[in-house]
Coordinates of C-alpha atoms in Angstrom, one line a residue:
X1 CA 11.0 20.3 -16.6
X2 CA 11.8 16.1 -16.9
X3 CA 14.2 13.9 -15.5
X4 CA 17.4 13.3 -17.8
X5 CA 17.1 11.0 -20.8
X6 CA 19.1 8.1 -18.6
X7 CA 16.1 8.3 -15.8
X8 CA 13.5 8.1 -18.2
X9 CA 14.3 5.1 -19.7
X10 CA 15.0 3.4 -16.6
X11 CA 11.1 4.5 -14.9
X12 CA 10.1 1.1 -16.7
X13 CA 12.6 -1.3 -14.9
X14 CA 10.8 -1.3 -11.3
X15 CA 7.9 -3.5 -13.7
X16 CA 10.4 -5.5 -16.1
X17 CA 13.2 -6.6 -13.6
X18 CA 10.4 -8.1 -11.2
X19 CA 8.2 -10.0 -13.9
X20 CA 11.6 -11.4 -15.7
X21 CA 12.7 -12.8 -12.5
X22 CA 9.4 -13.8 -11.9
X23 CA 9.6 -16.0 -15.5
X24 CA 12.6 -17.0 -14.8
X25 CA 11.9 -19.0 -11.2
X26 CA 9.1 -20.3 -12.9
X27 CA 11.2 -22.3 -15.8
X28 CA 13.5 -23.3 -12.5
X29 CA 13.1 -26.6 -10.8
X30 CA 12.1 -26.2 -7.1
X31 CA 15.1 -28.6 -5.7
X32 CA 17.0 -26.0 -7.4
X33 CA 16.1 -23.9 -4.6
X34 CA 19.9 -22.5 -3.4
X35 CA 20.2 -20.9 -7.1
X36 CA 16.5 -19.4 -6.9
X37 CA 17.3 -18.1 -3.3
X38 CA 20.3 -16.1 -5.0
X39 CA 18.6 -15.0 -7.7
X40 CA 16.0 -13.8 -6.1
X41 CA 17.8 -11.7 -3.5
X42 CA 20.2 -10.3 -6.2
X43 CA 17.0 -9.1 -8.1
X44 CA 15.8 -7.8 -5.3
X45 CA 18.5 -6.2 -4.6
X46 CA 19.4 -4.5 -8.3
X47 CA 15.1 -3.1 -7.9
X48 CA 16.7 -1.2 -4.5
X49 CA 19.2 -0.4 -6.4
X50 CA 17.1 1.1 -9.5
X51 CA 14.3 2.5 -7.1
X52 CA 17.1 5.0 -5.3
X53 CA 18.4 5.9 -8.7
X54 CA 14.7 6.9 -9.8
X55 CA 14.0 8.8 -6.4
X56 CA 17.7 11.0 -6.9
X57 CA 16.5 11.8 -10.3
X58 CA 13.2 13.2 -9.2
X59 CA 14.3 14.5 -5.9
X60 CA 14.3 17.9 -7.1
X61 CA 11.1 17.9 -8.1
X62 CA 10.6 16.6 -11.6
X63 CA 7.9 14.8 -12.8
X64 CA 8.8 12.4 -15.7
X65 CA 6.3 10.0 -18.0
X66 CA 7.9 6.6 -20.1
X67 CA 5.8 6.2 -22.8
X68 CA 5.8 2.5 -23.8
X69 CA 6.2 2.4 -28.1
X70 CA 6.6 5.9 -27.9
X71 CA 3.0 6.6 -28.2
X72 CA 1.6 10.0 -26.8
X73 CA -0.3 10.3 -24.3
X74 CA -3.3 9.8 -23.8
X75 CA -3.4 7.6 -26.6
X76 CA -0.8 5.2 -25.1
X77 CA 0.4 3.3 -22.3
X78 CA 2.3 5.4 -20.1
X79 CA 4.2 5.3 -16.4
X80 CA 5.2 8.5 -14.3
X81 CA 7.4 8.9 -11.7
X82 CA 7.7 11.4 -9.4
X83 CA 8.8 12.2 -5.7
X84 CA 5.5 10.0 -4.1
X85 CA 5.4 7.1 -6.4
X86 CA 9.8 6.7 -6.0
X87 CA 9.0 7.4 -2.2
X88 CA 6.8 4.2 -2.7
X89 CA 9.3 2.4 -5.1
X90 CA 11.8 2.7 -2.7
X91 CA 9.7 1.7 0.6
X92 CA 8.5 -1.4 -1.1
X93 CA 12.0 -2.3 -2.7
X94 CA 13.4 -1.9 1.3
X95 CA 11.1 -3.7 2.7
X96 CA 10.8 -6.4 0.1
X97 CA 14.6 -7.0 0.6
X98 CA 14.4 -7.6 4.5
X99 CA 10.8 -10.1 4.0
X100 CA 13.0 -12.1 1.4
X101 CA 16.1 -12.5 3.8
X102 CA 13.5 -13.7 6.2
X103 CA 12.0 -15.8 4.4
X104 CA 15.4 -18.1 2.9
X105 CA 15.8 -18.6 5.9
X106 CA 13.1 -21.8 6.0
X107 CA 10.0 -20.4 4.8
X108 CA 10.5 -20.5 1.1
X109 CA 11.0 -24.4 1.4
X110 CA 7.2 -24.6 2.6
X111 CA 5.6 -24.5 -0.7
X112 CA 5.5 -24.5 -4.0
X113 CA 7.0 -21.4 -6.5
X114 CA 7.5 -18.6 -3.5
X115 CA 10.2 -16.6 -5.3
X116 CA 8.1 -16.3 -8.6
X117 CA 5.1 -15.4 -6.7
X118 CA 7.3 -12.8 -4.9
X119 CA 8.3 -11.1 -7.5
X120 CA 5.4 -11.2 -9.7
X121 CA 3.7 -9.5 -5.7
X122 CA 6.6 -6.8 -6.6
X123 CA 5.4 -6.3 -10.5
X124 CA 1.7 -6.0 -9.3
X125 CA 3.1 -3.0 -6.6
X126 CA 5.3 -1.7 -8.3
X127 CA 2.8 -0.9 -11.4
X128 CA 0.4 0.4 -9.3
X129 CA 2.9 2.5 -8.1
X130 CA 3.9 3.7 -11.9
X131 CA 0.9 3.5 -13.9
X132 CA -0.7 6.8 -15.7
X133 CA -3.7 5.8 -16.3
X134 CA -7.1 3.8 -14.4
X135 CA -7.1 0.9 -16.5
X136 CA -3.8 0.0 -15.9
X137 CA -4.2 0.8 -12.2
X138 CA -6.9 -2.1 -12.5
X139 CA -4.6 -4.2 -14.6
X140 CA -1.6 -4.5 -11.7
X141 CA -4.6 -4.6 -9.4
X142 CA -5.7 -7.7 -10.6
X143 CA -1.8 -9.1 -11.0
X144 CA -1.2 -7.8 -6.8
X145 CA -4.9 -10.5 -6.1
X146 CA -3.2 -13.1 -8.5
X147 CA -0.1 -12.9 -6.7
X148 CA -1.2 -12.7 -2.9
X149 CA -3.8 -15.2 -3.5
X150 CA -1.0 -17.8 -4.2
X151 CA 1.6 -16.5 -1.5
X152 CA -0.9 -16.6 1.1
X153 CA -1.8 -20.2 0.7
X154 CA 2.3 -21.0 0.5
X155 CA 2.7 -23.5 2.8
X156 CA -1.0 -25.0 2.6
X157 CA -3.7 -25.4 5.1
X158 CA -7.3 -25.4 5.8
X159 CA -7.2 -22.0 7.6
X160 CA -5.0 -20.3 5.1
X161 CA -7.6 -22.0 2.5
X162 CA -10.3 -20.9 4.1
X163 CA -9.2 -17.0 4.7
X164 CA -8.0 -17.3 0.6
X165 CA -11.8 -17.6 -0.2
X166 CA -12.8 -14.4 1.9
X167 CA -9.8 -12.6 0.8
X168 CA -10.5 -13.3 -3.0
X169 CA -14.4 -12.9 -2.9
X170 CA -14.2 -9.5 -1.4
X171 CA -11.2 -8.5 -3.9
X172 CA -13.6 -9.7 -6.6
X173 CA -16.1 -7.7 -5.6
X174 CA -13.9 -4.6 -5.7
X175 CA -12.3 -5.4 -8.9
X176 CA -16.1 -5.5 -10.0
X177 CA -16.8 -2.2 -8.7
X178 CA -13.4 -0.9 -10.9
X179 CA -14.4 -2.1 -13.7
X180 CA -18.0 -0.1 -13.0
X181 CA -16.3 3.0 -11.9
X182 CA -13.8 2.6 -14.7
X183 CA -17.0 2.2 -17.3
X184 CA -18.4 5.2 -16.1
X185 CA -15.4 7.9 -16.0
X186 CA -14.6 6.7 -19.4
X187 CA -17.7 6.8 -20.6
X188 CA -18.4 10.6 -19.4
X189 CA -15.1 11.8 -20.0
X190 CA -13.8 9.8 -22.8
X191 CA -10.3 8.8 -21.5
X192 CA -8.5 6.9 -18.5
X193 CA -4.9 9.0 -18.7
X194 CA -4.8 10.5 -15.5
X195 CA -3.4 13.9 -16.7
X196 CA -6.4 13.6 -19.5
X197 CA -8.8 13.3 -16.8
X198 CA -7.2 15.9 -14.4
X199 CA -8.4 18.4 -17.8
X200 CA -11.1 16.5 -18.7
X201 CA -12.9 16.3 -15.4
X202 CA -13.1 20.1 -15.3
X203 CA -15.0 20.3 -18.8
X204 CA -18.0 17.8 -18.0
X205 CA -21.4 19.3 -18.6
X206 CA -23.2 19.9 -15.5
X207 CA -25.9 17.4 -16.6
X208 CA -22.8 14.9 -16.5
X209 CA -21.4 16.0 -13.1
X210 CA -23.4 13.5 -10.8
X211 CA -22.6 10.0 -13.2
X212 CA -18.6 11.5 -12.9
X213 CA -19.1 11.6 -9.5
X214 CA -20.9 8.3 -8.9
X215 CA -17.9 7.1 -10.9
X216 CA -15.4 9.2 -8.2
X217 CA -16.9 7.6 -5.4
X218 CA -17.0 4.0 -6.7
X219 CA -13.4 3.9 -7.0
X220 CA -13.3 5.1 -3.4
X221 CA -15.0 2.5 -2.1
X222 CA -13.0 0.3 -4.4
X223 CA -9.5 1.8 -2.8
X224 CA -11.3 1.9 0.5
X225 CA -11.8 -2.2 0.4
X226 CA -7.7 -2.2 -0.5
X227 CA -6.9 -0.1 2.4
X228 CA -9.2 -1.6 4.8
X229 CA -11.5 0.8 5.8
X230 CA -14.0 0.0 8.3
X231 CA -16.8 -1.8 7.5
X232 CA -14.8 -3.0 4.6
X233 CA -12.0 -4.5 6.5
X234 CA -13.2 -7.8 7.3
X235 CA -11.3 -9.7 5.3
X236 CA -7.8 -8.4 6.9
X237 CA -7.6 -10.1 10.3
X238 CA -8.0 -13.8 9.1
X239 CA -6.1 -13.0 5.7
X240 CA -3.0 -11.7 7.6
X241 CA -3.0 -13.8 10.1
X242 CA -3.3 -16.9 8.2
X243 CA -0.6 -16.1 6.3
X244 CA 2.9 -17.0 6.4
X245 CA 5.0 -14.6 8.5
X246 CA 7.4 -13.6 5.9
X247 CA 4.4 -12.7 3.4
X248 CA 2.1 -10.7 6.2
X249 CA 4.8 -8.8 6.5
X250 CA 5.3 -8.0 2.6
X251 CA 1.2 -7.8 2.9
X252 CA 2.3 -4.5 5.4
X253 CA 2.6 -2.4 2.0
X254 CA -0.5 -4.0 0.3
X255 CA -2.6 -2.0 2.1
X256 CA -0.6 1.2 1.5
X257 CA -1.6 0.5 -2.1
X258 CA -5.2 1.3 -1.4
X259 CA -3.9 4.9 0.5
X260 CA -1.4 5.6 -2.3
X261 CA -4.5 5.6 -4.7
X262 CA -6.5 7.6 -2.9
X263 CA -3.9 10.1 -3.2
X264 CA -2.7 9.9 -6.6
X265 CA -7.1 9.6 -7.4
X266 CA -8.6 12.2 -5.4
X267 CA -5.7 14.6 -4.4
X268 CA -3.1 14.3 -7.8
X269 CA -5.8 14.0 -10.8
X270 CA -9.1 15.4 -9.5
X271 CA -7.9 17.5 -6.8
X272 CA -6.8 20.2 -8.7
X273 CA -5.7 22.5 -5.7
X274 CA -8.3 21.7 -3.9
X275 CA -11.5 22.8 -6.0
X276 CA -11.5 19.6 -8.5
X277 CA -13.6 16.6 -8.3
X278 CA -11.7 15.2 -5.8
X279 CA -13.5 16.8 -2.8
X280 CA -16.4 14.5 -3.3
X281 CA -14.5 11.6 -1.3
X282 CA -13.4 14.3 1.5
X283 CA -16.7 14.0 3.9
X284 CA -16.4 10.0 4.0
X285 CA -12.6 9.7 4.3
X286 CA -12.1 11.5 8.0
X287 CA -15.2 10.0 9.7
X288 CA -14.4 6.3 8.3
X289 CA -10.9 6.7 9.4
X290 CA -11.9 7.0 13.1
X291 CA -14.2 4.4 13.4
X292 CA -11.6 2.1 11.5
X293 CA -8.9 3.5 14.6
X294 CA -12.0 2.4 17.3
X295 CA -12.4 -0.7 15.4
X296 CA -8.5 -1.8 15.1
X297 CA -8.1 -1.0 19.0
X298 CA -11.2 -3.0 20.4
X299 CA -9.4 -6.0 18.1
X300 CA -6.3 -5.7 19.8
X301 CA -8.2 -5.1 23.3
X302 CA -10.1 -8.8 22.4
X303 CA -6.6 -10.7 20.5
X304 CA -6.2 -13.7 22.1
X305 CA -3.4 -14.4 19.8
X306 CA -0.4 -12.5 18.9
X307 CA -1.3 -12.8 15.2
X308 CA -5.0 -11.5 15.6
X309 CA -2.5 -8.6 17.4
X310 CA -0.6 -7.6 14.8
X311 CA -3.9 -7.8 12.2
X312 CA -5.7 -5.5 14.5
X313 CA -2.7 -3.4 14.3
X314 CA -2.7 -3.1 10.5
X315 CA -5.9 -1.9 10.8
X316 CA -5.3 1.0 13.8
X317 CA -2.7 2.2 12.2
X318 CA -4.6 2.5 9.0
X319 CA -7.0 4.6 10.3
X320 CA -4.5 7.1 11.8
X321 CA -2.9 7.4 8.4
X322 CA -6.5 8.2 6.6
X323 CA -7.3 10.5 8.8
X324 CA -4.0 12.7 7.8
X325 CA -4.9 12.1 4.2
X326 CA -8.3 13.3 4.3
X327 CA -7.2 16.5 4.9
X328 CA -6.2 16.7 1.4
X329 CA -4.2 19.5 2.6
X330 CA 0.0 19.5 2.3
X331 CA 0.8 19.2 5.8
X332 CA -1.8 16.5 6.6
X333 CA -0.5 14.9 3.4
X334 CA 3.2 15.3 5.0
X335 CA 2.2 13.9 8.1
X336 CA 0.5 10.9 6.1
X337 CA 3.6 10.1 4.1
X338 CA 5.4 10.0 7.4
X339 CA 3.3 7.7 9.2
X340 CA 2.5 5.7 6.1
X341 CA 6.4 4.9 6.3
X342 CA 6.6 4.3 9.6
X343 CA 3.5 2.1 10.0
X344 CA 4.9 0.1 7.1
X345 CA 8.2 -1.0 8.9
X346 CA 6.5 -1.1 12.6
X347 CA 3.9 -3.4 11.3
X348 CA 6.3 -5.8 8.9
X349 CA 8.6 -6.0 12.1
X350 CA 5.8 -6.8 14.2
X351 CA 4.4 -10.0 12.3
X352 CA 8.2 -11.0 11.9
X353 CA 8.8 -10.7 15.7
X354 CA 5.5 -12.3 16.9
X355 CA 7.0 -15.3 14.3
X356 CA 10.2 -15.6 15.9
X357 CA 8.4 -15.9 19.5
X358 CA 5.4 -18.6 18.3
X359 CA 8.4 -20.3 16.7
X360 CA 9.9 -21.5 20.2
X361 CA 6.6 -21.3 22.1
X362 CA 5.8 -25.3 21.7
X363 CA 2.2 -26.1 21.6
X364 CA 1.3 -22.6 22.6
X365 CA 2.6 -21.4 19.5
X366 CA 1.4 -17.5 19.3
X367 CA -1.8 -18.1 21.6
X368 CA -1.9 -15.7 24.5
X369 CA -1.7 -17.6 27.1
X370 CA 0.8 -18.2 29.8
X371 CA 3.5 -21.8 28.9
X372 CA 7.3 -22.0 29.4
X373 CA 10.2 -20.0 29.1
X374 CA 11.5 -19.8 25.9
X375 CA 14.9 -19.2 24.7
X376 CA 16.7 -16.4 23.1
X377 CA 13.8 -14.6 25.6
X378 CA 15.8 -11.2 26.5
X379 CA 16.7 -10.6 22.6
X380 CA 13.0 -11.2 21.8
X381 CA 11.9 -9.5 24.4
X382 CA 13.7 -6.2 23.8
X383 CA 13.2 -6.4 20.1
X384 CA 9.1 -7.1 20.6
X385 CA 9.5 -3.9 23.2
X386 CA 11.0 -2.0 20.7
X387 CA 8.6 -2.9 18.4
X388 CA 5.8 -2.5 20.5
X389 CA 6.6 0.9 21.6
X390 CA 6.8 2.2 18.1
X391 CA 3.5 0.7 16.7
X392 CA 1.7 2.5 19.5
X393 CA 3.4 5.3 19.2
X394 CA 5.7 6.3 22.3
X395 CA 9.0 7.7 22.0
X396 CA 11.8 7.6 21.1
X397 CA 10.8 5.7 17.8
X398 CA 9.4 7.0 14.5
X399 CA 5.3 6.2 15.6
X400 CA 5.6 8.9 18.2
X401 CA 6.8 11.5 15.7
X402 CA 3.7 10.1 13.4
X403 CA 1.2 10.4 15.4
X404 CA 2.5 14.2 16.5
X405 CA 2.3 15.3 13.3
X406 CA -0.8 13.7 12.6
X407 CA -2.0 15.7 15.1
X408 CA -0.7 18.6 14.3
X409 CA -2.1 18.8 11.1
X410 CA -5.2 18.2 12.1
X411 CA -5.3 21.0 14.5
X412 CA -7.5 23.3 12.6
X413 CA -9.8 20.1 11.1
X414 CA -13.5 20.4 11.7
X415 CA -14.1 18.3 14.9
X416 CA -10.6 18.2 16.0
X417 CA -11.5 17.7 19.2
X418 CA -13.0 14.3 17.8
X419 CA -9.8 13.0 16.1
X420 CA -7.3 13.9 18.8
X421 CA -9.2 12.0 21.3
X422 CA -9.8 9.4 19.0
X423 CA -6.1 9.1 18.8
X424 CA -4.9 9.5 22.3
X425 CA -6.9 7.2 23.9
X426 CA -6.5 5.0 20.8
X427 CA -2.6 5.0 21.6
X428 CA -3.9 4.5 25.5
X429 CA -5.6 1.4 24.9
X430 CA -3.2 0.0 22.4
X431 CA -0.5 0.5 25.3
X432 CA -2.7 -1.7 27.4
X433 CA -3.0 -4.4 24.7
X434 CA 0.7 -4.8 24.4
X435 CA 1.7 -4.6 27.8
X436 CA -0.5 -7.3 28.5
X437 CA 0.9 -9.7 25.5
X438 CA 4.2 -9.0 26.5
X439 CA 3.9 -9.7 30.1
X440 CA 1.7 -13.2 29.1
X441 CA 4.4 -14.4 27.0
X442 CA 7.6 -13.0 29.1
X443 CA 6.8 -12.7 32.5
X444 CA 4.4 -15.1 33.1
X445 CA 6.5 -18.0 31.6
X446 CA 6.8 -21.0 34.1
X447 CA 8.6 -24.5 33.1
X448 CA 11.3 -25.5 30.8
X449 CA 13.0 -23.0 28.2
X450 CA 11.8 -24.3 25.0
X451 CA 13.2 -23.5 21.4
X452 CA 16.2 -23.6 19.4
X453 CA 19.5 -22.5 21.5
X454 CA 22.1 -20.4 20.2
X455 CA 23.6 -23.1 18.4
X456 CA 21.0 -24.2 16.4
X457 CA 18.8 -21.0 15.4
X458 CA 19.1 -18.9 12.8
X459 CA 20.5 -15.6 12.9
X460 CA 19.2 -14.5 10.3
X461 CA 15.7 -13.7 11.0
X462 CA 16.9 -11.7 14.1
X463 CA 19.0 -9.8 12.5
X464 CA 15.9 -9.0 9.8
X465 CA 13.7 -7.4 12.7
X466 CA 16.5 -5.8 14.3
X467 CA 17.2 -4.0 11.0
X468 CA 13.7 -3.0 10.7
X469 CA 13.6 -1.4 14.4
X470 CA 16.8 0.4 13.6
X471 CA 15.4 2.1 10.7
X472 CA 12.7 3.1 12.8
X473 CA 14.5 4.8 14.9
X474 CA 16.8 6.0 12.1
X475 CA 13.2 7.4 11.0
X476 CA 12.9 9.2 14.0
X477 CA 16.6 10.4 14.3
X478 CA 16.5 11.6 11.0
X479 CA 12.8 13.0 11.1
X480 CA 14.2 16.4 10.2
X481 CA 15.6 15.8 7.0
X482 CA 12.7 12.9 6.5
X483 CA 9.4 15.4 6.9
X484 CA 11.4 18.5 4.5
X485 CA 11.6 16.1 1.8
X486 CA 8.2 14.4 2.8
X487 CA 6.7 17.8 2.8
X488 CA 7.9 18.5 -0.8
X489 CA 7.0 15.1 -1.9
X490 CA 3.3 16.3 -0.8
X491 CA 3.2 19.7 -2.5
X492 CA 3.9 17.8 -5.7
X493 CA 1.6 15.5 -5.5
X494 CA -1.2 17.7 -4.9
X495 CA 0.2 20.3 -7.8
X496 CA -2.3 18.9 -10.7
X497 CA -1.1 21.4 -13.4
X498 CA 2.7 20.2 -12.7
X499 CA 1.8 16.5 -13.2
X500 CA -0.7 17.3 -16.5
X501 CA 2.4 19.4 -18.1
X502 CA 4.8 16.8 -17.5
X503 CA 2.4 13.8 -19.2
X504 CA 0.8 15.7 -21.8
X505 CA 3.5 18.4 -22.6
X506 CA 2.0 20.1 -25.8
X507 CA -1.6 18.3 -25.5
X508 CA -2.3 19.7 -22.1
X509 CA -5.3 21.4 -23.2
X510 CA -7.5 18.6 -25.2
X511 CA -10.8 19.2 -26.5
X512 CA -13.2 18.5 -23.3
X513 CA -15.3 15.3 -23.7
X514 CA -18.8 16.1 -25.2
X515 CA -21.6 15.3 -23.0
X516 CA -23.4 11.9 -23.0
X517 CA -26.6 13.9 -22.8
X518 CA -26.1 15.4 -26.0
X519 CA -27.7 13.3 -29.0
X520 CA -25.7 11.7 -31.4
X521 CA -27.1 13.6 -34.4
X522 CA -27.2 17.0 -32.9
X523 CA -24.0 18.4 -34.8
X524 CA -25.5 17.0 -37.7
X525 CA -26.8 19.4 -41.0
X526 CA -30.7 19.3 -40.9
X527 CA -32.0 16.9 -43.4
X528 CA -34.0 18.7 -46.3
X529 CA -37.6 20.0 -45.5
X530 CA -39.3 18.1 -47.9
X531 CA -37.7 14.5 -47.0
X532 CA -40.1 12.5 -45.3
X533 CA -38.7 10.7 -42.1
X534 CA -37.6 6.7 -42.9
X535 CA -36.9 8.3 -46.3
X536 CA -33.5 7.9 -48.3

């Protein structure tokens, strides 16, 4: 079954509407920054817009390929849509709204080209998002670098400067290792459609099996580096806390990107229910993902600033989600969805909120340390509460429900015992970390109330990271109706046949790739007896 006619040809807009905005700021002059600042929020607004109208005409489950110049697949370029990839189209269209009303606000003045950059960002994630096929994942791979690179120098810097050369070379690095892993699927399998390789990958000779897996576990690492896994997540804390508030918080969904790949990768196309190729990442994934947890919560235990606080965060929070994932299983892949989410809106709140409070913190800016009173204080302190409380995950906020049914899906996991106290006390010393930030920055105050007053600040961002709280708790007041449709969202993605029918349709079962061990010749008629060799 696909999507009506009307939804198909709009699964290409998420991509277009971005990168013509995008073209468009660039021809604008930057004084002419009032008319960008429109069009820029009402793109943003029409991609919401678009992304719900994609997610209602999958909702029921249909699975639906564009296929640009009408080429079949797998000979063309094509982009699919289902329930997890409009799930992700609509998290990153939400969230990309709230960052932009945040950043009109002043930010965007600070540099050179933001709304462009923005939007080509949203082209880059939404593509990955869409995409059918490897080389194209590597394609808006490369345009998500490009585009982060330049918003997280906005605003200039030696410390942004310097955290843009780390961030880049290891992102080099992994676009190197793509380009390897890439090399050597296509190479043993003969194609780079996912639904080609999902049949493909279950023909290879067995003389083939360990390059297809050495190819498999490249891109792991490669995703791995994207999603911060530890020892790979160096790069994070300095990048996101270098950057301008408004754009950590948009950098909240990059690393979601690298998760979102290891599902559509390893559970989608080589899964295959389970008994595909996709069980070669399943013994690294778990066992990274707590020491990533143990390493995000001894960063916040050390932060000395409220920045390094919310990078640390990113990184917590990104273990708890790979742990659900490496169950490859549909309730841990429910529970990942959830808390994937969740950890998105807690986070982007969290670097917006620290902003607001390093904004009216003088010369202390966001460093933890005791200085005067600052104004708006009892807004900012409930909102950073709020905030607080649903990063770690207490109730009554959508990281409690998370991290529950994290837990709960993990319940039966080998070493269970492992990954709940990993968690728990996780969530334990997190609670410490921001019970003593809070209390540095709101209790210990001493002095004159410095910052804007009433008069003179801008509503605007406020409003932005109350917005964000309230759909976390909307999240959790809703987590009924959220988790049934998150739970379908997961038995589709892990239903490989349902995806291969819907992209290949009447070439679902392709000739399987010929081994690379087999000689060239050996189909070839055996030249006559009496023709000597070298002879024509």
């Amino acid at each position: 079954m696909t999507a009506s006619p009307l939804a198909t040809t709009w699964i290409i807009a998420p991509t277009i509407l971005p990168a013509i905005t995008a073209a468009i700021m660039i021809l604008m002059r930057q004084r002419d920054i009032e008319v960008q600042r429109f069009l820029s929020v009402a793109s943003t607004v029409a991609l919401l817009s678009v992304a719900l109208f994609l997610y209602d005409a999958v909702s029921d489950g249909e699975t639906d390929a564009y296929r640009l110049g009408a080429w079949p697949a797998p000979f063309g370029i094509v982009l699919v849509i289902d329930r997890l990839s409009a799930t992700m189209l609509v998290l990153t269209a939400g969230l990309a709204l709230a960052v932009l009303l945040y950043a009109i606000a002043g930010w965007d003045r600070r540099g050179r080209h933001f709304h462009a950059l923005f939007h080509f960002q949203l082209l880059g994630l939404n593509g990955a998002f869409l995409t059918g096929d490897l080389f194209n994942l590597f394609v808006f791979f490369e345009v998500m670098l490009i585009a982060s690179y330049g918003l997280m120098l906005h605003g200039g810097g030696a410390k942004r400067l310097r955290a843009g050369f780390q961030y880049v070379a290891i992102n080099l690095i992994a676009s190197s290792l793509f380009l390897v892993a890439v090399g050597l699927i296509y190479g043993i399998a003969g194609t780079l459609n996912f639904a080609d390789l999902a049949v493909k990958a279950r023909h290879v000779a067995q003389a083939d099996q360990a390059l297809l897996q050495t190819g498999a576990l490249l891109l792991l690492l490669v995703f791995a580096i994207k999603a911060a896994f530890v020892p790979l997540h160096w790069w994070l804390p300095a990048t996101y806390a270098a950057a301008s508030a408004p754009v950590a918080a948009l950098f909240a969904i990059m690393t979601k990107v690298g998760a979102y790949a290891i599902i559509r990768v390893f559970g989608t196309v080589l899964g295959d229910g389970g008994e595909g190729l996709g069980a070669v990442a399943a013994p690294w994934v778990v066992p990274a993902a707590l020491v990533t947890i143990a390493v995000g919560t001894a960063g916040l235990l050390g932060s000395r600033r409220l920045l390094d606080l919310a990078a640390f965060n990113t990184i917590a929070s990104m273990g708890v989600l790979l742990i659900a994932i490496g169950q490859f299983s549909v309730d841990g892949l429910t529970a990942a969805l959830y808390y994937l989410v969740h950890s998105t809106i807690a986070g982007a709140a969290l670097f917006l909120i620290v902003d607001l409070i390093a904004a009216r913190r003088s010369l202390k800016l966001d460093a933890l340390v005791p200085g005067n009173p600052i104004s708006q204080a009892a807004i900012l302190g409930t909102l950073f509460f709020l905030v607080a409380i649903s990063v770690v995950g207490l109730p009554p906020l959508s990281g409690f429900i998370g991290k529950l049914m994290v837990l709960d899906a993990t319940f039966e996991a080998p070493r269970a015992w492992l990954i709940w106290a990993t968690i728990l006390l996780s969530s334990l010393m997190m609670t410490i970390a921001f019970a003593r930030a809070g209390s540095i920055v709101f209790w210990k105050a001493e002095g004159q109330t410095t910052g804007p007053s009433w008069g003179t600040a801008a509503a605007t961002p406020m409003v932005v990271v109350a917005l964000l709280v309230g759909a976390s708790l909307m999240l959790a007041v809703f987590s009924g109706p959220a988790v049934k449709a998150l739970h379908k969202t997961a038995s589709q993605a892990l239903d490989t046949q349902q995806y291969v029918n819907a992209v290949l349709g009447d070439r679902e079962n392709p000739e399987p790739a010929r081994p690379i061990t087999e000689p060239a010749n050996a189909t070839a008629a055996p030249s006559s007896p009496t023709e000597a060799p070298g002879e024509h």
